[in-house]
Coordinates of C-alpha atoms in Angstrom, one line a residue:
M1 CA 171.3 229.9 302.7
T2 CA 168.2 227.5 302.5
V3 CA 165.2 228.1 304.4
L4 CA 164.8 224.0 304.5
T5 CA 165.8 223.3 307.8
P6 CA 164.4 219.9 309.6
A7 CA 162.1 221.9 311.8
F8 CA 160.4 224.0 308.9
R9 CA 160.2 221.0 306.4
R10 CA 158.2 219.0 309.2
L11 CA 156.3 222.2 310.4
V12 CA 155.0 222.9 307.0
L13 CA 154.3 219.1 306.3
A14 CA 152.2 219.5 309.5
R15 CA 150.5 222.7 308.6
S16 CA 149.3 221.3 305.2
L17 CA 147.7 218.3 307.0
S18 CA 146.2 220.4 309.4
W19 CA 144.6 222.9 306.6
F20 CA 143.5 219.7 304.9
G21 CA 141.5 218.5 307.5
N22 CA 140.4 222.6 308.4
S23 CA 139.4 222.9 304.9
M24 CA 137.5 219.7 304.4
A25 CA 135.4 220.4 307.7
P26 CA 133.1 222.9 306.8
V27 CA 132.4 221.6 303.2
V28 CA 131.3 218.0 304.5
L29 CA 129.4 219.6 307.6
A30 CA 127.1 222.0 305.3
F31 CA 126.5 218.7 303.3
A32 CA 125.8 216.8 306.3
V33 CA 123.5 219.2 307.4
L34 CA 121.7 219.3 304.1
D35 CA 121.7 215.5 303.9
A36 CA 119.7 215.6 307.3
G37 CA 117.2 218.2 305.9
G38 CA 118.6 221.4 307.5
S39 CA 118.3 224.4 305.5
A40 CA 120.4 227.5 304.7
V41 CA 120.0 228.8 308.3
E42 CA 120.7 225.7 310.0
V43 CA 124.1 225.6 307.9
G44 CA 125.0 228.8 308.9
L45 CA 124.1 227.7 312.5
V46 CA 126.4 224.8 312.4
V47 CA 129.3 226.7 311.0
G48 CA 129.0 229.7 312.7
V49 CA 129.2 227.8 316.0
R50 CA 132.4 226.7 315.3
S51 CA 133.6 230.2 314.8
V52 CA 132.1 231.7 318.0
C53 CA 134.4 228.9 320.2
N54 CA 137.2 230.3 317.9
V55 CA 136.6 233.6 318.7
V56 CA 135.9 233.0 322.7
L57 CA 139.5 231.0 322.8
L58 CA 141.5 232.9 320.6
L59 CA 143.5 234.9 323.1
F60 CA 144.3 232.5 325.3
G61 CA 145.7 230.3 322.6
G62 CA 147.8 233.0 322.2
V63 CA 149.0 233.0 325.9
L64 CA 149.2 229.2 325.5
A65 CA 151.6 229.5 322.4
D66 CA 153.7 232.3 323.8
R67 CA 154.1 230.5 327.4
L68 CA 154.4 226.9 326.6
P69 CA 156.6 225.1 323.4
R70 CA 154.7 226.1 320.7
A71 CA 155.0 222.7 318.6
L72 CA 153.8 221.2 321.9
V73 CA 150.6 223.3 321.9
L74 CA 150.0 222.5 318.3
Q75 CA 150.6 218.7 318.5
G76 CA 147.7 218.5 321.4
A77 CA 145.3 220.9 319.3
A78 CA 145.5 218.4 316.2
L79 CA 145.1 215.2 318.5
L80 CA 141.7 216.5 320.1
A81 CA 140.8 217.7 316.6
A82 CA 141.2 214.1 315.4
L83 CA 139.6 212.4 317.9
V84 CA 136.5 214.5 317.8
Q85 CA 136.5 214.4 314.2
G86 CA 136.8 210.5 314.1
A87 CA 134.1 210.1 316.6
V88 CA 131.3 212.6 314.8
G89 CA 132.4 210.7 311.5
A90 CA 131.4 207.5 312.9
A91 CA 127.9 208.8 314.2
V92 CA 127.5 210.6 310.4
L93 CA 127.9 207.2 308.9
A94 CA 125.8 205.2 311.5
G95 CA 123.0 207.4 310.8
R96 CA 123.3 209.0 314.4
S97 CA 123.9 213.0 313.6
P98 CA 121.4 215.4 315.0
L99 CA 122.0 218.9 314.6
A100 CA 123.6 219.4 317.9
V101 CA 126.2 216.5 317.2
L102 CA 127.4 218.4 314.7
M103 CA 127.3 221.6 316.2
L104 CA 129.5 219.3 319.1
L105 CA 132.0 219.1 316.5
G106 CA 132.2 222.2 314.9
A107 CA 132.7 223.8 318.5
V108 CA 135.3 221.7 319.1
Q109 CA 137.1 222.4 315.7
G110 CA 137.2 225.7 316.7
A111 CA 138.8 225.4 319.8
A112 CA 141.4 223.2 318.5
S113 CA 142.1 226.2 315.9
A114 CA 141.7 228.7 318.3
V115 CA 145.0 227.1 319.9
S116 CA 146.7 226.2 316.6
V117 CA 146.4 229.6 314.4
P118 CA 148.5 231.6 316.6
A119 CA 150.8 229.1 317.8
S120 CA 151.7 227.8 313.8
S121 CA 152.1 231.3 312.6
A122 CA 154.2 232.2 315.4
L123 CA 156.4 229.2 315.1
I124 CA 158.0 229.9 311.7
P125 CA 160.5 232.5 312.2
L126 CA 162.0 230.0 315.4
T127 CA 162.8 227.7 312.2
V128 CA 164.3 230.0 309.5
S129 CA 167.0 232.8 309.7
A130 CA 165.6 236.6 309.6
G131 CA 166.4 237.1 305.6
A132 CA 164.6 234.5 304.6
L133 CA 161.4 235.3 306.4
R134 CA 159.4 236.0 302.7
R135 CA 160.4 233.1 301.2
A136 CA 159.9 231.0 304.1
N137 CA 156.5 232.1 304.6
A138 CA 155.6 231.8 300.6
L139 CA 156.7 228.2 301.2
S140 CA 154.9 227.6 304.2
R141 CA 151.6 228.8 302.7
M142 CA 151.7 227.2 299.7
G143 CA 152.2 223.9 301.4
M144 CA 148.6 225.5 303.4
N145 CA 147.1 226.1 300.1
A146 CA 147.9 222.6 298.7
G147 CA 146.3 220.9 301.8
M148 CA 143.2 223.1 301.2
I149 CA 142.9 222.7 297.4
A150 CA 142.8 218.7 298.3
G151 CA 140.5 219.5 301.4
T152 CA 137.9 221.4 299.7
S153 CA 137.7 219.4 296.3
L154 CA 137.7 216.1 298.2
G155 CA 135.2 217.4 300.7
G156 CA 132.7 218.3 297.7
L157 CA 133.7 214.9 296.0
L158 CA 133.2 212.4 298.9
A159 CA 130.1 214.3 300.0
A160 CA 128.5 213.7 296.4
V161 CA 129.9 210.1 295.6
V162 CA 130.0 208.5 299.6
G163 CA 128.4 211.3 301.9
P164 CA 130.0 213.5 304.2
G165 CA 130.8 210.9 307.1
W166 CA 133.5 209.5 305.2
G167 CA 135.1 213.0 304.6
M168 CA 134.9 213.1 308.7
V169 CA 136.8 209.8 308.9
L170 CA 139.7 211.0 306.4
D171 CA 139.5 214.5 308.2
A172 CA 140.5 212.6 311.4
A173 CA 143.1 210.8 309.9
A174 CA 144.8 214.0 308.8
F175 CA 144.7 215.7 312.0
L176 CA 146.5 212.6 313.5
A177 CA 149.1 212.3 310.8
A178 CA 149.5 216.4 311.5
A179 CA 149.7 215.6 315.4
V180 CA 153.2 213.4 314.5
G181 CA 154.3 216.2 312.2
Y182 CA 154.5 218.9 314.9
R183 CA 156.0 216.3 317.5
L184 CA 158.9 215.8 314.8
A185 CA 159.0 219.7 314.3
G186 CA 159.8 220.1 317.9
R187 CA 162.0 217.4 318.2
A188 CA 164.1 219.1 315.6
L189 CA 163.9 222.5 317.2
R190 CA 165.3 221.0 320.6
S191 CA 168.2 219.0 318.5
G192 CA 169.2 222.3 317.1
R193 CA 168.2 221.3 313.6
G194 CA 165.5 224.7 313.3
A195 CA 166.7 227.8 314.9
A196 CA 170.2 227.2 315.9
S197 CA 171.3 226.1 312.4
S198 CA 169.3 228.8 310.6
G199 CA 170.3 231.4 313.0
A200 CA 166.4 232.5 314.1
V201 CA 165.8 234.1 317.2
P202 CA 164.8 232.2 320.0
V203 CA 162.2 232.8 322.4
P204 CA 162.7 232.9 326.1
V205 CA 160.1 230.7 327.9
P206 CA 158.4 232.5 330.5
V207 CA 159.3 231.4 334.1
G208 CA 157.1 231.5 337.0
R209 CA 153.6 231.7 337.9
A210 CA 151.3 231.9 335.0
R211 CA 149.3 235.5 335.0
P212 CA 147.2 235.2 331.8
W213 CA 145.2 238.7 332.4
H214 CA 148.6 240.3 332.5
E215 CA 150.0 238.7 329.5
L216 CA 146.8 239.2 327.6
R217 CA 147.3 243.0 328.4
E218 CA 150.9 242.9 327.1
G219 CA 149.5 241.4 324.1
W220 CA 147.0 244.1 323.7
R221 CA 149.8 247.0 324.2
E222 CA 152.1 245.4 321.1
F223 CA 148.9 245.5 319.4
A224 CA 147.6 248.6 319.7
S225 CA 150.4 250.5 319.3
R226 CA 151.0 249.6 315.8
T227 CA 148.3 251.6 313.6
W228 CA 148.9 249.4 310.7
V229 CA 148.2 246.5 312.3
W230 CA 144.6 247.2 313.8
V231 CA 143.5 249.4 310.7
V232 CA 144.0 246.2 308.6
V233 CA 142.4 243.9 311.3
A234 CA 139.4 246.2 311.1
Q235 CA 139.3 245.8 307.1
F236 CA 139.2 241.9 307.8
F237 CA 136.6 242.2 310.5
V238 CA 134.7 243.1 307.2
V239 CA 136.2 241.2 304.5
N240 CA 135.8 238.0 306.3
A241 CA 132.5 238.2 307.7
V242 CA 131.4 238.7 303.8
A243 CA 133.3 236.0 302.5
A244 CA 132.5 233.7 305.4
G245 CA 128.9 234.1 304.4
G246 CA 128.9 234.5 300.8
V247 CA 131.0 231.4 299.9
Q248 CA 130.6 229.2 303.0
V249 CA 126.8 229.4 303.8
L250 CA 125.0 230.7 300.7
G251 CA 127.7 229.0 298.2
P252 CA 126.6 225.5 299.2
T253 CA 123.1 226.1 299.3
I254 CA 123.2 227.5 295.5
A255 CA 125.8 224.7 294.5
D256 CA 122.9 222.2 295.7
A257 CA 120.0 224.0 293.9
T258 CA 122.1 224.6 290.7
F259 CA 125.5 222.9 289.4
G260 CA 126.1 220.3 292.1
R261 CA 128.1 219.5 294.8
T262 CA 130.9 218.0 292.8
A263 CA 131.2 221.1 291.0
W264 CA 131.4 223.1 293.9
G265 CA 134.2 221.4 295.5
L266 CA 136.2 222.0 291.9
V267 CA 135.3 225.7 292.6
L268 CA 136.5 226.0 295.9
A269 CA 139.8 224.2 294.9
A270 CA 140.1 226.8 292.0
Q271 CA 140.7 229.3 294.8
M272 CA 143.2 227.4 296.2
A273 CA 145.0 226.4 293.3
G274 CA 145.2 230.3 292.7
A275 CA 146.6 230.6 296.1
L276 CA 149.2 228.2 295.3
A277 CA 150.0 230.3 292.0
G278 CA 150.2 233.3 294.4
G279 CA 153.0 231.8 296.4
L280 CA 155.2 231.0 293.6
L281 CA 154.9 234.7 292.6
V282 CA 155.3 236.2 295.9
A283 CA 158.1 234.0 296.7
R284 CA 160.1 236.0 294.0
S285 CA 159.3 239.4 295.1
R286 CA 161.2 242.0 296.3
A287 CA 158.4 244.8 296.7
R288 CA 159.4 246.7 299.7
H289 CA 155.7 248.2 300.0
A290 CA 154.2 244.7 300.3
L291 CA 151.7 245.5 302.8
R292 CA 150.0 248.4 300.9
I293 CA 150.0 245.6 297.7
G294 CA 148.5 243.2 299.6
V295 CA 146.0 245.3 301.4
A296 CA 144.7 246.6 297.7
V297 CA 144.6 243.5 296.3
V298 CA 142.0 242.3 298.8
A299 CA 139.1 244.0 296.8
L300 CA 139.3 241.2 294.6
D301 CA 137.4 239.2 297.3
A302 CA 134.5 240.7 295.8
L303 CA 134.8 238.7 292.5
P304 CA 133.8 235.4 294.2
L305 CA 130.5 237.0 295.1
L306 CA 129.6 238.8 291.8
A307 CA 130.1 235.3 290.4
L308 CA 127.6 233.6 292.6
A309 CA 125.2 236.3 292.1
Q310 CA 124.4 235.8 288.5
P311 CA 123.1 232.8 287.2
A312 CA 125.2 229.3 287.6
E313 CA 128.4 229.6 285.3
V314 CA 130.9 227.2 286.9
W315 CA 133.5 228.3 284.6
L316 CA 133.3 232.3 285.3
L317 CA 132.9 231.3 289.2
S318 CA 136.1 229.3 288.9
A319 CA 137.9 231.8 287.4
A320 CA 136.8 234.4 289.5
M321 CA 138.0 232.0 292.6
F322 CA 141.4 231.6 291.1
V323 CA 142.3 235.6 290.8
N324 CA 141.0 235.9 294.0
G325 CA 143.3 233.2 295.4
I326 CA 146.3 234.8 294.2
A327 CA 145.4 237.9 295.6
I328 CA 145.1 236.3 298.8
E329 CA 148.6 235.1 298.8
Q330 CA 149.8 238.4 297.9
F331 CA 148.5 239.7 301.0
G332 CA 149.2 237.1 303.4
V333 CA 152.6 236.5 302.9
A334 CA 152.6 240.5 303.3
W335 CA 151.2 240.4 306.6
D336 CA 153.0 237.4 308.1
V337 CA 156.4 239.2 307.3
S338 CA 155.1 242.5 308.6
L339 CA 154.4 240.7 311.9
Q340 CA 157.4 238.7 312.0
E341 CA 159.3 241.6 311.2
N342 CA 158.3 244.3 313.6
V343 CA 156.9 242.3 316.8
P344 CA 159.2 241.2 319.5
P345 CA 159.2 237.3 319.2
A346 CA 158.0 236.4 322.7
R347 CA 154.8 238.3 322.2
L348 CA 154.2 237.2 318.7
A349 CA 151.8 234.8 319.1
R350 CA 150.0 237.0 321.4
V351 CA 149.7 239.9 318.7
Y352 CA 148.5 237.2 316.2
S353 CA 145.7 236.0 318.5
Y354 CA 144.3 239.6 318.7
D355 CA 144.8 239.8 315.0
A356 CA 143.0 236.5 314.5
L357 CA 140.2 237.6 317.2
G358 CA 139.5 240.7 314.9
S359 CA 139.8 239.0 311.8
T360 CA 137.3 236.5 312.4
L361 CA 134.8 238.2 315.3
A362 CA 132.5 238.6 312.3
L363 CA 132.7 235.4 311.2
P364 CA 129.6 234.0 313.4
V365 CA 127.6 237.1 312.3
G366 CA 128.3 237.0 308.7
E367 CA 127.5 233.0 308.8
M368 CA 124.5 233.1 310.8
A369 CA 123.1 236.3 309.2
A370 CA 124.0 235.2 305.4
G371 CA 121.1 232.7 305.5
P372 CA 118.1 234.9 307.0
L373 CA 119.5 237.7 304.6
A374 CA 119.0 235.5 301.4
E375 CA 115.4 234.5 302.4
R376 CA 114.1 237.7 303.0
F377 CA 116.1 239.7 300.0
G378 CA 117.3 237.3 298.1
A379 CA 120.6 235.4 297.7
R380 CA 121.8 238.1 294.9
A381 CA 121.0 241.0 296.6
A382 CA 122.8 240.1 299.7
L383 CA 125.7 238.8 297.9
L384 CA 125.9 242.2 295.9
G385 CA 125.6 243.8 299.5
G386 CA 128.6 241.9 300.4
V387 CA 130.7 243.0 297.3
L388 CA 130.0 246.8 298.4
L389 CA 131.3 246.1 301.9
V390 CA 134.4 244.5 300.8
V391 CA 135.1 247.5 298.3
V392 CA 134.5 250.0 301.0
A393 CA 136.4 248.5 303.8
T394 CA 139.5 248.1 301.4
A395 CA 139.1 251.6 300.4
A396 CA 139.2 252.6 304.0
A397 CA 142.2 250.4 304.8
L398 CA 144.5 252.1 302.1
S399 CA 143.3 255.8 303.2
S400 CA 145.6 254.8 306.4
R401 CA 149.2 256.5 305.8
E402 CA 150.9 253.8 307.9
V403 CA 149.4 251.2 306.1
R404 CA 150.7 252.6 302.9
G405 CA 153.8 253.7 303.9
L406 CA 155.0 250.3 305.8
T407 CA 157.9 248.5 304.6
T408 CA 159.7 245.1 304.6
G409 CA 162.4 243.1 303.5
T410 CA 164.7 244.7 306.3
G411 CA 166.2 241.1 307.2
S412 CA 165.4 241.7 310.9
T413 CA 162.6 240.0 313.3
G414 CA 160.9 241.4 316.1
S415 CA 162.8 244.2 317.0
G416 CA 159.8 245.9 318.7
A417 CA 160.4 249.2 316.9
A418 CA 157.8 251.9 317.1
P419 CA 155.0 251.9 314.4
G420 CA 156.6 253.1 310.7
A421 CA 160.2 253.5 312.1
K422 CA 161.3 250.2 310.5
G423 CA 163.0 251.8 307.4
D424 CA 159.9 254.0 306.8
P425 CA 160.6 257.4 305.3
D426 CA 156.8 257.9 306.3
P427 CA 155.7 256.7 309.5
G428 CA 153.1 254.6 308.7
R429 CA 147.6 245.0 307.8
G430 CA 145.8 240.6 309.0
P431 CA 145.5 237.5 309.4

């Protein structure tokens, strides 16, 4: 049975456009700060504000996505991002973009992302049959990565050729198109050309008065009852903070001082190209212990940091990012399928929100600490310290029997089984 239902196709298109905008945003933001005479510390502040707002609102984004139609939530978040991105892009082009304005842009983008991340991830199993989850997630992430390739490469190119302001304007157009795509996906679901035709399990819409704190506690119980979930989220608490500080903050600073902005955009695109290639591989995979494999290859997040710590060799850095991209995709699909097969559909978005919260909570710290650490100890020492943290966090996650033993590919969704009970002979991941 094909997974390409009308609702699924439209959701993938809209997600790809959203990730195009989300991937270009930090690139053009960073270079907008540098163009205004800012330092690595100020780049970290602007990028970090986005993460702070994202962290603060993530849990309530999950509650909204479990209570309201998820396509409607996504549509509203995309429209908000489009309006603010367009307005700040115009301010940058007009030469009226002080640090406070750029921080405001980051804050609103973080808020919109807090709503859209759990909603978009939890919407996928409503558009496909249970047996098609792995292929559907792989295809969806391939579309997402294609958007990220275009966003990162164009972000660096536009910042170098015409300035970061035009990148922000293009961001706004992409988010506006994404809003249209989410609307069409929701319409297809309501008309029965999504879940009904694919055999997916519909999500019961909560009735009665909203009780956000009660619903948050329900989501927490689902999250905390599964050891393999919180162990891997703890792993990504470390890994994502290190990667954000090393790649998002120190990366543009090193690029500006060495091989240039255009080459940096291509380096980031190499990572996304690797993720696209990884999607082709994982879509054909039948590995039962996909989570174990995915968690292990997260150690390859250390490769780009190692390459950045060496004298500027663009080809070496691009190769490291490409390999890292392949590894990211192995983990990403394994994680999505693991959650979608083991968490009840009516609480899936809330579990995704706790997952995203735990995985991104350290991002503001990593982004804001990278500049001061590099100034105090040198960029090379800061990057090598990050390498050590990634390796240690991955080894700690693999020491969990539940992470190593979880199996996927059972062809069911959201059973609510106890941790390790889903076809796992040894009771036994993120984001």
